[in-house]
Coordinates of C-alpha atoms and ligand atoms in Angstrom, one line a residue:
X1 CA 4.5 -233.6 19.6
X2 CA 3.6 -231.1 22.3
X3 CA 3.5 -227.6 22.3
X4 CA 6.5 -226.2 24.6
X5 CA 6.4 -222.7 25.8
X6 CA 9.0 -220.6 24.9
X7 CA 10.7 -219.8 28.3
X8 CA 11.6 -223.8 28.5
X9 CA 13.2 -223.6 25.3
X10 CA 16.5 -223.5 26.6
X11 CA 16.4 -226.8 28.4
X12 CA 15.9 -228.4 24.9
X13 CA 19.2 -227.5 23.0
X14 CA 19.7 -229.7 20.0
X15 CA 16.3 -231.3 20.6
X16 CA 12.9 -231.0 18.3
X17 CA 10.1 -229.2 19.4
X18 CA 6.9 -227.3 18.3
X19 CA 6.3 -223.9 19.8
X20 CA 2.8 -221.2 19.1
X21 CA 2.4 -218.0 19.8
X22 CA 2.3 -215.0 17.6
X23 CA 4.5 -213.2 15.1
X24 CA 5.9 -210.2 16.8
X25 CA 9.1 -209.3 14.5
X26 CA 10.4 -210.2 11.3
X27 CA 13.2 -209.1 9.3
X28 CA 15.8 -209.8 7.2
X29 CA 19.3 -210.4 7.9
X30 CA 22.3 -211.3 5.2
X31 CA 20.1 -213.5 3.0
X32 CA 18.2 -215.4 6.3
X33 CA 14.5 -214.3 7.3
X34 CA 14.5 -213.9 11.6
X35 CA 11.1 -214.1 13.1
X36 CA 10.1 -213.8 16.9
X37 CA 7.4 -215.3 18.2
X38 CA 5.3 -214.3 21.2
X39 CA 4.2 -217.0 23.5
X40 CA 2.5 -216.4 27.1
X41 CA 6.2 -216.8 28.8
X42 CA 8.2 -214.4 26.2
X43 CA 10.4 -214.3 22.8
X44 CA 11.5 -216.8 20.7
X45 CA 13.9 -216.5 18.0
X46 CA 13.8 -218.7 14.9
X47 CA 15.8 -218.4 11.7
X48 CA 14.5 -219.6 8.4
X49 CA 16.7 -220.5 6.0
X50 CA 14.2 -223.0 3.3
X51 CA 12.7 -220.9 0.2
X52 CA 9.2 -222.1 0.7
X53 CA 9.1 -221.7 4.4
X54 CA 9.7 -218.0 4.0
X55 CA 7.1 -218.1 1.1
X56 CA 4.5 -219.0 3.5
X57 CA 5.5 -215.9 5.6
X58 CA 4.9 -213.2 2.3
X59 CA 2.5 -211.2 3.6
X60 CA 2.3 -212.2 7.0
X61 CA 1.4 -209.4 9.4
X62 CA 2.2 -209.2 13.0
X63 CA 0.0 -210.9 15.0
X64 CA -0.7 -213.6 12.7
X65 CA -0.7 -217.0 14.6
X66 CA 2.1 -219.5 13.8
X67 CA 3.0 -223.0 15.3
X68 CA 6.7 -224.0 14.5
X69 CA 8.8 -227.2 14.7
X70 CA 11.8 -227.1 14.5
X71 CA 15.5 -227.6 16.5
X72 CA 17.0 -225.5 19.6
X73 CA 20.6 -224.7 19.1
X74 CA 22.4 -222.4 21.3
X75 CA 22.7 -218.6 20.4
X76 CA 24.0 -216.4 23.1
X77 CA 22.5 -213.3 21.1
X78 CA 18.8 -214.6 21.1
X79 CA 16.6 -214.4 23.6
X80 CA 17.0 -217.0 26.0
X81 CA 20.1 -217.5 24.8
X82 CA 18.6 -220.7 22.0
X83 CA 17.2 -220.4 18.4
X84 CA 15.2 -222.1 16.3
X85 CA 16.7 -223.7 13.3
X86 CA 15.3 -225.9 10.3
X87 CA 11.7 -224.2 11.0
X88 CA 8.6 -225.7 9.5
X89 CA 5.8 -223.4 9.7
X90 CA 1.9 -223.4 9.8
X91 CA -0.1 -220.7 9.9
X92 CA -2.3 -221.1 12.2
X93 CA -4.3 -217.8 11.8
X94 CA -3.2 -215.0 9.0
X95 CA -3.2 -211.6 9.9
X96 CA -2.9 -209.6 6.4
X97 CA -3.5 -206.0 7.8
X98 CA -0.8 -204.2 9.1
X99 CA -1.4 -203.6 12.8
X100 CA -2.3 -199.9 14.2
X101 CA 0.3 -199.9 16.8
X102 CA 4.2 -201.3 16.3
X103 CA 3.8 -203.5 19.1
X104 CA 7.4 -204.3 19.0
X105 CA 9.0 -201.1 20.4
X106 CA 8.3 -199.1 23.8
X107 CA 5.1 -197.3 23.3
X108 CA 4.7 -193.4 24.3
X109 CA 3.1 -192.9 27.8
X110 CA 3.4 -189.0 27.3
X111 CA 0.4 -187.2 28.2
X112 CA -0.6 -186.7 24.8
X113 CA -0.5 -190.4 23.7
X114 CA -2.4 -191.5 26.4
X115 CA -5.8 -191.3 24.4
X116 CA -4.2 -193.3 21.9
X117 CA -3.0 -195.7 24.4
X118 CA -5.9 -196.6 25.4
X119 CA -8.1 -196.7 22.2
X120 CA -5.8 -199.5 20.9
X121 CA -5.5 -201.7 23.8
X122 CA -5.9 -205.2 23.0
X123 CA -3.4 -204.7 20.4
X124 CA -0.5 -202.0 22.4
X125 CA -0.8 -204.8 25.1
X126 CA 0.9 -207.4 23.2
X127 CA 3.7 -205.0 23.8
X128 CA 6.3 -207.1 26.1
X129 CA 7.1 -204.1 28.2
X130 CA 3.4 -203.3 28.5
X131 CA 2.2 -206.7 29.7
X132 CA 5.0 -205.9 32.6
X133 CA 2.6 -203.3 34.1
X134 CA -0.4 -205.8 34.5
X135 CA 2.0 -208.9 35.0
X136 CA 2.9 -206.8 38.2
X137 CA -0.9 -205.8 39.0
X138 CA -1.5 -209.4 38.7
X139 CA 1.3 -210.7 40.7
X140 CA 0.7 -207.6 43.4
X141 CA -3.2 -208.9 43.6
X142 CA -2.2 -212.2 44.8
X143 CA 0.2 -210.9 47.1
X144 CA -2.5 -209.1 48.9
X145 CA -4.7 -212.0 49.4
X146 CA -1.6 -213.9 50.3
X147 CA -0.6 -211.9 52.6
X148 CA -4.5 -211.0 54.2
X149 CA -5.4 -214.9 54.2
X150 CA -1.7 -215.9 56.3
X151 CA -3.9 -213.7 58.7
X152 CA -6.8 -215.4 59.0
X153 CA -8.9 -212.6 56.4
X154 CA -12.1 -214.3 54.9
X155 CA -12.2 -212.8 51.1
X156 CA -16.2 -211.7 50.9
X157 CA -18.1 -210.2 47.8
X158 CA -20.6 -207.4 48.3
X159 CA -23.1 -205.7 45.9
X160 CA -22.3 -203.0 43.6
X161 CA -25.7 -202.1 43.3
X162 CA -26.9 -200.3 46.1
X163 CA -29.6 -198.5 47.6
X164 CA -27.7 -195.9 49.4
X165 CA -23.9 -194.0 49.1
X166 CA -22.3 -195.3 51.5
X167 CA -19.6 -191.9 50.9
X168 CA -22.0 -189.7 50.7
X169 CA -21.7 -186.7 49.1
X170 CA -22.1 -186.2 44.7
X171 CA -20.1 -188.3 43.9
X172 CA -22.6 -191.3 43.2
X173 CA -23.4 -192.7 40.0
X174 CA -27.5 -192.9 39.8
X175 CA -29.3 -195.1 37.8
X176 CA -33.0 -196.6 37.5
X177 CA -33.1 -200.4 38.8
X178 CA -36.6 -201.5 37.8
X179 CA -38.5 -198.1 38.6
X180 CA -36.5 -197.6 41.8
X181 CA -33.6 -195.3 42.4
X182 CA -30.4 -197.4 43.0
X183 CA -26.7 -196.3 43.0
X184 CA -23.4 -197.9 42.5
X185 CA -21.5 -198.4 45.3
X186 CA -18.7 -196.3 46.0
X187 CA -17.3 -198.9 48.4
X188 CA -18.5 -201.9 50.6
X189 CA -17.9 -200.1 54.0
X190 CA -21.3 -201.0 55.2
X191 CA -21.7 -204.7 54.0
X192 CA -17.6 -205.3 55.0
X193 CA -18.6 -203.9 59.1
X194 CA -21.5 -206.0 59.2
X195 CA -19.5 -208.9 57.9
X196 CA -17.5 -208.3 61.2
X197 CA -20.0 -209.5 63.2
X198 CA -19.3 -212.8 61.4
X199 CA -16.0 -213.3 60.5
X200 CA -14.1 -210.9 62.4
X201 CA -12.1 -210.2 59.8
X202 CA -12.7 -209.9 56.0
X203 CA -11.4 -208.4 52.8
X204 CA -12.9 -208.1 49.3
X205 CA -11.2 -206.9 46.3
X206 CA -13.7 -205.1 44.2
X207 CA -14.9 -202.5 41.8
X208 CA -16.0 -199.1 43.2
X209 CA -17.4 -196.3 41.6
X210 CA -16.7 -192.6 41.8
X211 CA -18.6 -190.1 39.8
X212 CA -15.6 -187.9 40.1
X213 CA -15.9 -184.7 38.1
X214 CA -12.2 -183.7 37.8
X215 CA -9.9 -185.1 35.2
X216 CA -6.7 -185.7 37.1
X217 CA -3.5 -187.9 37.1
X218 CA -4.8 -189.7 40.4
X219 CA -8.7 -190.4 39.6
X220 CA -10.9 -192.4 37.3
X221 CA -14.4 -193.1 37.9
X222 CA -14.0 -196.7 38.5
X223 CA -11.9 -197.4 40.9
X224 CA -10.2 -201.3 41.8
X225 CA -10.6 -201.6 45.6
X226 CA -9.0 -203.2 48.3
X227 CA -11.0 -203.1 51.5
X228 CA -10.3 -204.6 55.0
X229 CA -12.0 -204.8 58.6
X230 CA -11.1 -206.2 60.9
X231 CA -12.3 -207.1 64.8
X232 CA -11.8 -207.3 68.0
X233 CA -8.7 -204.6 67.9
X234 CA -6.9 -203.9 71.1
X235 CA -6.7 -200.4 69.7
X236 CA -6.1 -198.2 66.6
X237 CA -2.5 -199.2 66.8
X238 CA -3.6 -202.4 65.6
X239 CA -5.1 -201.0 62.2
X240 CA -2.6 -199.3 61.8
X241 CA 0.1 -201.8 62.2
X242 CA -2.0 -203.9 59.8
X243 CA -2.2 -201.7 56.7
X244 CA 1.6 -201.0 57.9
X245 CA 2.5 -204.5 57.6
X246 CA 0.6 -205.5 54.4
X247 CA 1.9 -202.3 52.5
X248 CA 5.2 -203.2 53.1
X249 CA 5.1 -206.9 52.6
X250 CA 4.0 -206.8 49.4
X251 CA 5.5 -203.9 47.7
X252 CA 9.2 -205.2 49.1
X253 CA 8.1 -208.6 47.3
X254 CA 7.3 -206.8 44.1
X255 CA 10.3 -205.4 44.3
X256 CA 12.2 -208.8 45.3
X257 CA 10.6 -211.3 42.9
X258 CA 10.2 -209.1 39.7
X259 CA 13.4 -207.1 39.4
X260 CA 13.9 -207.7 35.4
X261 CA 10.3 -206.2 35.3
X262 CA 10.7 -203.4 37.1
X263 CA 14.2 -202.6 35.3
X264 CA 12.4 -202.8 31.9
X265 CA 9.5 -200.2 33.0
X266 CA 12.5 -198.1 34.8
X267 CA 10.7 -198.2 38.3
X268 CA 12.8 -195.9 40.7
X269 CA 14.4 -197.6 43.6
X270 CA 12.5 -198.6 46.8
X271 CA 13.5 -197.0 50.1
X272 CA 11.1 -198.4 52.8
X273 CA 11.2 -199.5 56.3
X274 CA 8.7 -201.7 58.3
X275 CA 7.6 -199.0 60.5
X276 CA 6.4 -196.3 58.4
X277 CA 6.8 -192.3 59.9
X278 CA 4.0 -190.8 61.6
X279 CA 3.2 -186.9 61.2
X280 CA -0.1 -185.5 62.0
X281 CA -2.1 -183.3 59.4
X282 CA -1.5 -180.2 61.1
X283 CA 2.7 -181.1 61.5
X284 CA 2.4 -181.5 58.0
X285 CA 0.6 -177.9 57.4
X286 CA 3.5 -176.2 59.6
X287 CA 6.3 -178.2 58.5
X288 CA 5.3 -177.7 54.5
X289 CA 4.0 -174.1 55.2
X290 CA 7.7 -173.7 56.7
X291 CA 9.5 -175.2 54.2
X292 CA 7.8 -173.3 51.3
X293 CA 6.5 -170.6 52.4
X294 CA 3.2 -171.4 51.1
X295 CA 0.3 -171.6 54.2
X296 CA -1.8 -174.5 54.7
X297 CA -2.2 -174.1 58.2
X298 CA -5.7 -173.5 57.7
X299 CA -6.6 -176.1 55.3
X300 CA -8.3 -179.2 56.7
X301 CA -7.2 -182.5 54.6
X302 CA -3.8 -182.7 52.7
X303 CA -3.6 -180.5 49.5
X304 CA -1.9 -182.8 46.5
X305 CA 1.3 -180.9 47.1
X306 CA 1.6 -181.6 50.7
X307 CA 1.0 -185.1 49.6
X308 CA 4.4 -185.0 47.6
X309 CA 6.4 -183.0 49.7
X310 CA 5.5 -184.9 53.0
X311 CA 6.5 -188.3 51.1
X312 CA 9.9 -186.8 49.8
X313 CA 10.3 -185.4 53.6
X314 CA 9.9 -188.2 54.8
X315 CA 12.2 -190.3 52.1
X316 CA 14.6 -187.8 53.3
X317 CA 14.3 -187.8 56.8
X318 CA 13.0 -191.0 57.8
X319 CA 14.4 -193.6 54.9
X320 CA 10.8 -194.2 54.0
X321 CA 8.4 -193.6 50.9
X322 CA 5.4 -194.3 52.8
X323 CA 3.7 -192.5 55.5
X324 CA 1.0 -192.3 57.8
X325 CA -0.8 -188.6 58.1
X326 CA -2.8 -189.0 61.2
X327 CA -5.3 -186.9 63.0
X328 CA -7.7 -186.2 60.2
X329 CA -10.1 -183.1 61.6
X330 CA -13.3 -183.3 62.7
X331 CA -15.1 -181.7 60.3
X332 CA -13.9 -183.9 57.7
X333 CA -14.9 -187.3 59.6
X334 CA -17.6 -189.8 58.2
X335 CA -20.3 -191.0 60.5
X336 CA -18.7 -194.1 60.7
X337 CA -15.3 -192.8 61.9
X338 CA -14.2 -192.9 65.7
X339 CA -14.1 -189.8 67.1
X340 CA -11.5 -189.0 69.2
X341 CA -13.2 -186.3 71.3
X342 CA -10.2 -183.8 70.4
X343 CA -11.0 -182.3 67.5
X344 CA -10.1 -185.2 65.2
X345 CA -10.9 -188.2 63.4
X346 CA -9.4 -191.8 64.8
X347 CA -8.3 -192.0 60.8
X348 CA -5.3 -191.8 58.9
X349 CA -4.0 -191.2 55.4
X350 CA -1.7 -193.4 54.4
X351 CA 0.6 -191.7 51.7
X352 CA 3.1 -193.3 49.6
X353 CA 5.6 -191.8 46.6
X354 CA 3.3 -188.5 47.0
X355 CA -0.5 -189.3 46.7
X356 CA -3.0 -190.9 48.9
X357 CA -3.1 -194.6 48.7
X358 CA -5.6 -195.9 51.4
X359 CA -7.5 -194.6 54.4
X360 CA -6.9 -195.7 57.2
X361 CA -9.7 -195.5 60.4
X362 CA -10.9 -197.2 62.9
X363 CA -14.9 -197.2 63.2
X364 CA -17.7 -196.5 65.7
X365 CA -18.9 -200.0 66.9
X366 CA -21.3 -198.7 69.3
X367 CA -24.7 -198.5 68.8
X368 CA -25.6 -195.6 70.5
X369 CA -22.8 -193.4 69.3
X370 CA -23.1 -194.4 65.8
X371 CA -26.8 -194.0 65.7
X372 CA -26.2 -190.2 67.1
X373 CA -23.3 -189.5 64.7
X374 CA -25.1 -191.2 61.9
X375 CA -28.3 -188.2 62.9
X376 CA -25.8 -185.7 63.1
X377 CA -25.0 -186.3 59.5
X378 CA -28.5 -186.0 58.3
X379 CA -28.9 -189.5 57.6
X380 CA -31.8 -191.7 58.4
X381 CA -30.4 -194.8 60.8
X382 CA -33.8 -196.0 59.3
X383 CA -33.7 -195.3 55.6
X384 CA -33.6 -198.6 53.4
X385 CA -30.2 -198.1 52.6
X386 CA -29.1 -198.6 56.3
X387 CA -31.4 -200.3 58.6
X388 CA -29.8 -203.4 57.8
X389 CA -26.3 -201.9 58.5
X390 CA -27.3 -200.5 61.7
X391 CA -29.0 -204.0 63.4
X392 CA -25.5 -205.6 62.9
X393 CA -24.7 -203.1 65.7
X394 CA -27.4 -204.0 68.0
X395 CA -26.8 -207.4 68.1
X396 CA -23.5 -207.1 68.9
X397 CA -20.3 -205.8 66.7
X398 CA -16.9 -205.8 68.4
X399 CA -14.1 -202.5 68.0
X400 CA -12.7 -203.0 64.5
X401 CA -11.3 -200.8 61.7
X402 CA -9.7 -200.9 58.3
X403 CA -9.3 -199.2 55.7
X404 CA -10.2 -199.0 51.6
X405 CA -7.2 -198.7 49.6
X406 CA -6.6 -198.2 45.4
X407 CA -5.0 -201.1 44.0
X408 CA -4.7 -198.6 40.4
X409 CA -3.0 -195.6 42.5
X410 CA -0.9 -198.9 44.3
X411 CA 0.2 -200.2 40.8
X412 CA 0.7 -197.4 39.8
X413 CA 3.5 -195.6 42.2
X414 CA 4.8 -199.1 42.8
X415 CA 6.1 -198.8 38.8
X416 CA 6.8 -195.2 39.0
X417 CA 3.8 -194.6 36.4
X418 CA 2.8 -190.6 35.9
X419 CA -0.9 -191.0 35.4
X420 CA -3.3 -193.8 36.9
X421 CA -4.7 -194.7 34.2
X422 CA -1.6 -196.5 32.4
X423 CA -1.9 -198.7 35.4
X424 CA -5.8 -199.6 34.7
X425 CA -6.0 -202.5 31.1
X426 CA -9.6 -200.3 30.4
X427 CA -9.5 -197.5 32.2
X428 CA -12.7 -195.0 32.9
X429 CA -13.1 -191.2 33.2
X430 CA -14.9 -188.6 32.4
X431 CA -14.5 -188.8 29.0
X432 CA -14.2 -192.6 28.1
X433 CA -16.5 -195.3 28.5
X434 CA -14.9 -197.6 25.9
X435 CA -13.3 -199.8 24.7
Ligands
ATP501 P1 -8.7 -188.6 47.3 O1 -8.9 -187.6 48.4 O2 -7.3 -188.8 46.9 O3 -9.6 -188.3 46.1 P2 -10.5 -190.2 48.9 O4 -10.1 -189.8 50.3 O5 -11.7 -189.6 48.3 O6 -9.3 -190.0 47.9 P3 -11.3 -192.7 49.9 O7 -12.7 -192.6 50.0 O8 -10.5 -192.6 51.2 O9 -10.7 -191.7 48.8 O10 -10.9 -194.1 49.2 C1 -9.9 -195.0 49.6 C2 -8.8 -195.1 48.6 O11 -9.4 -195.5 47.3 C3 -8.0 -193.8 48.3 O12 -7.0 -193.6 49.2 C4 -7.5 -194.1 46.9 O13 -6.4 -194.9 46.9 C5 -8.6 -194.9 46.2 N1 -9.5 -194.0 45.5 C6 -10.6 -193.3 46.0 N2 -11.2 -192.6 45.0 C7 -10.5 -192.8 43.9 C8 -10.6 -192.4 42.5 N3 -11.6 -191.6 42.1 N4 -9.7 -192.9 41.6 C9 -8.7 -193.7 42.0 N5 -8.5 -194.1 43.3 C10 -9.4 -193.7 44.2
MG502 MG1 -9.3 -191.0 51.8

């Protein structure tokens, strides 16, 4: 007979069947022994009633792997609403030491667990609610490239290992690659541009690396990256309206197709629109500076708090969670970055349930501009790490944009999570590099 999985149980009632998985609860109830067993689709109850089938079970752990036959009879109070009766068991591998986590209640994500959390991983993760999180992650990924290949997105991979930073800046991991200098790369900008002089448009969903020094609730120095460019735009509008339209596709899905989910990881209610508010950066500074008294007038980018408040603004005022913060300044633009000739950058924050979430510009596509503005950021247009980046534009790139966008910090404010790490399976920071 073949294995069933344990979700399809309930289409079986009063048949035989043979189910696997692992032992996730046992106990005793008025003289009967009621195990649980964890397949890849969920729960299943089974009762055992026979003296030597229980006898097989002494000193069982959880974890240990079982395959049972037996036969499905209704039971409104099980799972599924069916149990197994007249269970014949084989262990298929014995566990016999007690596990280090009790994988079969809601484990702590308070700040101070959150080491432990993460040192016992592959075991916590057999946690039903846990698997939610990265069920969700999972589910959310292929939404994405769903969504990105309905509009004609090629999915490309790009090297990690680099011999520039594309970002700039310190945060750059540096290591030795056969005698020379090589970093990794803190995002594909370069290779995703030139790949719009091929395919006009194209995504890749990648590692990234950030040697960020601070320990915060919204960083980790390996970041899961979502990247777009796309070509031949009519304007910024376009880019914007993209990343617009993306965002809100697949987070309403989420929130459409995995309710029972998001109940069980007690995700707070969606309240989007299609068209997400606009404020620029320095509306924000007055409005927040306003509001609390505290001036930001003169700050450049978004501090963190502005980040909340503008996002709770904005649920207020506008029925929306997400927003765009437009206008970066000037002095904060990359060399890649349109500029508008006003003071600011053709780039745009987009912001959603408080933090940064993606990036938003369009780029300099000609040659002659982006050679100046690449000089006028001290870098080489003929340096290794860019001559090759900076021919695509000779020979012809079209007006494009896109933007770079966390899937962790995504995942993570989609569930309501506090820290973006309980959103990562093997998260890295300053202080872990294992398991
Ligand atoms: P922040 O200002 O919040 O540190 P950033 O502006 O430096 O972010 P970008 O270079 O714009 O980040 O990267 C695009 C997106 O990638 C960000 O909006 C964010 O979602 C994600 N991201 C960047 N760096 C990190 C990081 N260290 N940890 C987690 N996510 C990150
Ligand atoms: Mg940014």
């Amino acid at each position: 007979m073949d294995r069933i999985l344990n979700r399809d149980l309930k289409d079986q009632v009063g048949n035989q069947v043979v189910i696997s998985g692992w032992l996730h609860k046992k106990r005793l109830l008025g003289g009967l022994t009621f195990i649980n067993l964890r397949d890849r689709s969920g729960l299943a109850q089974i009762v055992i009633k026979q003296k030597d089938e229980v006898e097989k079970l002494r000193g069982m752990q959880l974890g240990s792997v079982l395959t049972i036959k037996g036969t499905v009879k209704e039971e409104p109070r099980a799972p599924g609403g069916v149990e197994i009766h007249d269970a014949e068991i084989s262990i298929d591998v014995p566990v016999e030491d007690q596990s280090p986590v009790e994988i079969d209640k809601p484990l702590s994500h308070k700040s101070d667990n959150l080491d432990t959390l993460f040192d016992y991983r592959p075991i916590g993760l057999r946690n039903i609610q846990e698997t939610q999180i990265f069920k969700i992650r999972s589910e959310l990924t292929r939404y994405i490239r769903e969504f990105l290949y309905k509009n004609d997105f090629v999915e490309i991979n790009s090297p990690k290992l680099v011999a520039g930073a594309a970002e700039g800046g310190a945060e750059v991991f540096k290591l030795d690659y056969f005698g020379q200098e090589a970093t990794l790369a803190q995002s594909p900008q370069l290779y995703k541009q030139m790949m719009v002089g091929v395919f006009e448009r194209v995504f890749e969903i990648a590692p990234a690396f950030r040697a960020e020094l601070s320990a915060t609730t919204r960083h980790v120095s390996e970041v899961t990256m979502l990247d777009i460019e796309m070509g031949f735009i009519k304007g910024y509008e376009d880019v914007l309206n993209m990343v617009q339209d993306l965002i809100f596709n697949v987070v309403s899905r989420v929130y459409k197709d995995m309710p029972e989910e998001l109940k069980s990881l007690r995700a707070p209610e969606l309240v989007l629109k299609p068209k997400f508010p606009r404020y620029t950066m320095a509306e924000i500074h007055k409005l927040y500076t306003k509001d609390t008294g505290n001036d930001t007038t003169k700050e450049l980018d978004l501090t963190p708090d502005e980040e909340r408040w503008i996002c709770e603004y904005a649920k207020e005022h506008d029925g929306c969670e997400a927003v765009y913060a437009t206008g970066l300044p000037k002095s904060k633009m990359k060399f890649y970055h349109m500029d508008n000739g006003d003071g600011t950058a053709r780039s745009s924050d987009l912001l959603f349930r408080g933090v940064e979430i993606s990036t938003v510009p369009q780029r300099e596509h000609r040659y002659d501009k982006l050679v100046e503005q690449m000089k006028a950021a001290g870098i080489d247009p003929e340096a290794k790490g860019f001559a090759a980046y900076v021919s695509a534009f000779k020979y012809g790139l079209p007006a494009h944009g896109g933007c770079g966008l966390g899937i962790d910090r995504l995942v993570e404010k989609v569930i309501g999570l506090a820290n973006i790490k309980e959103a990562i399976l093997f998260p890295r920071d300053i202080n872990r590099l294992a398991p």
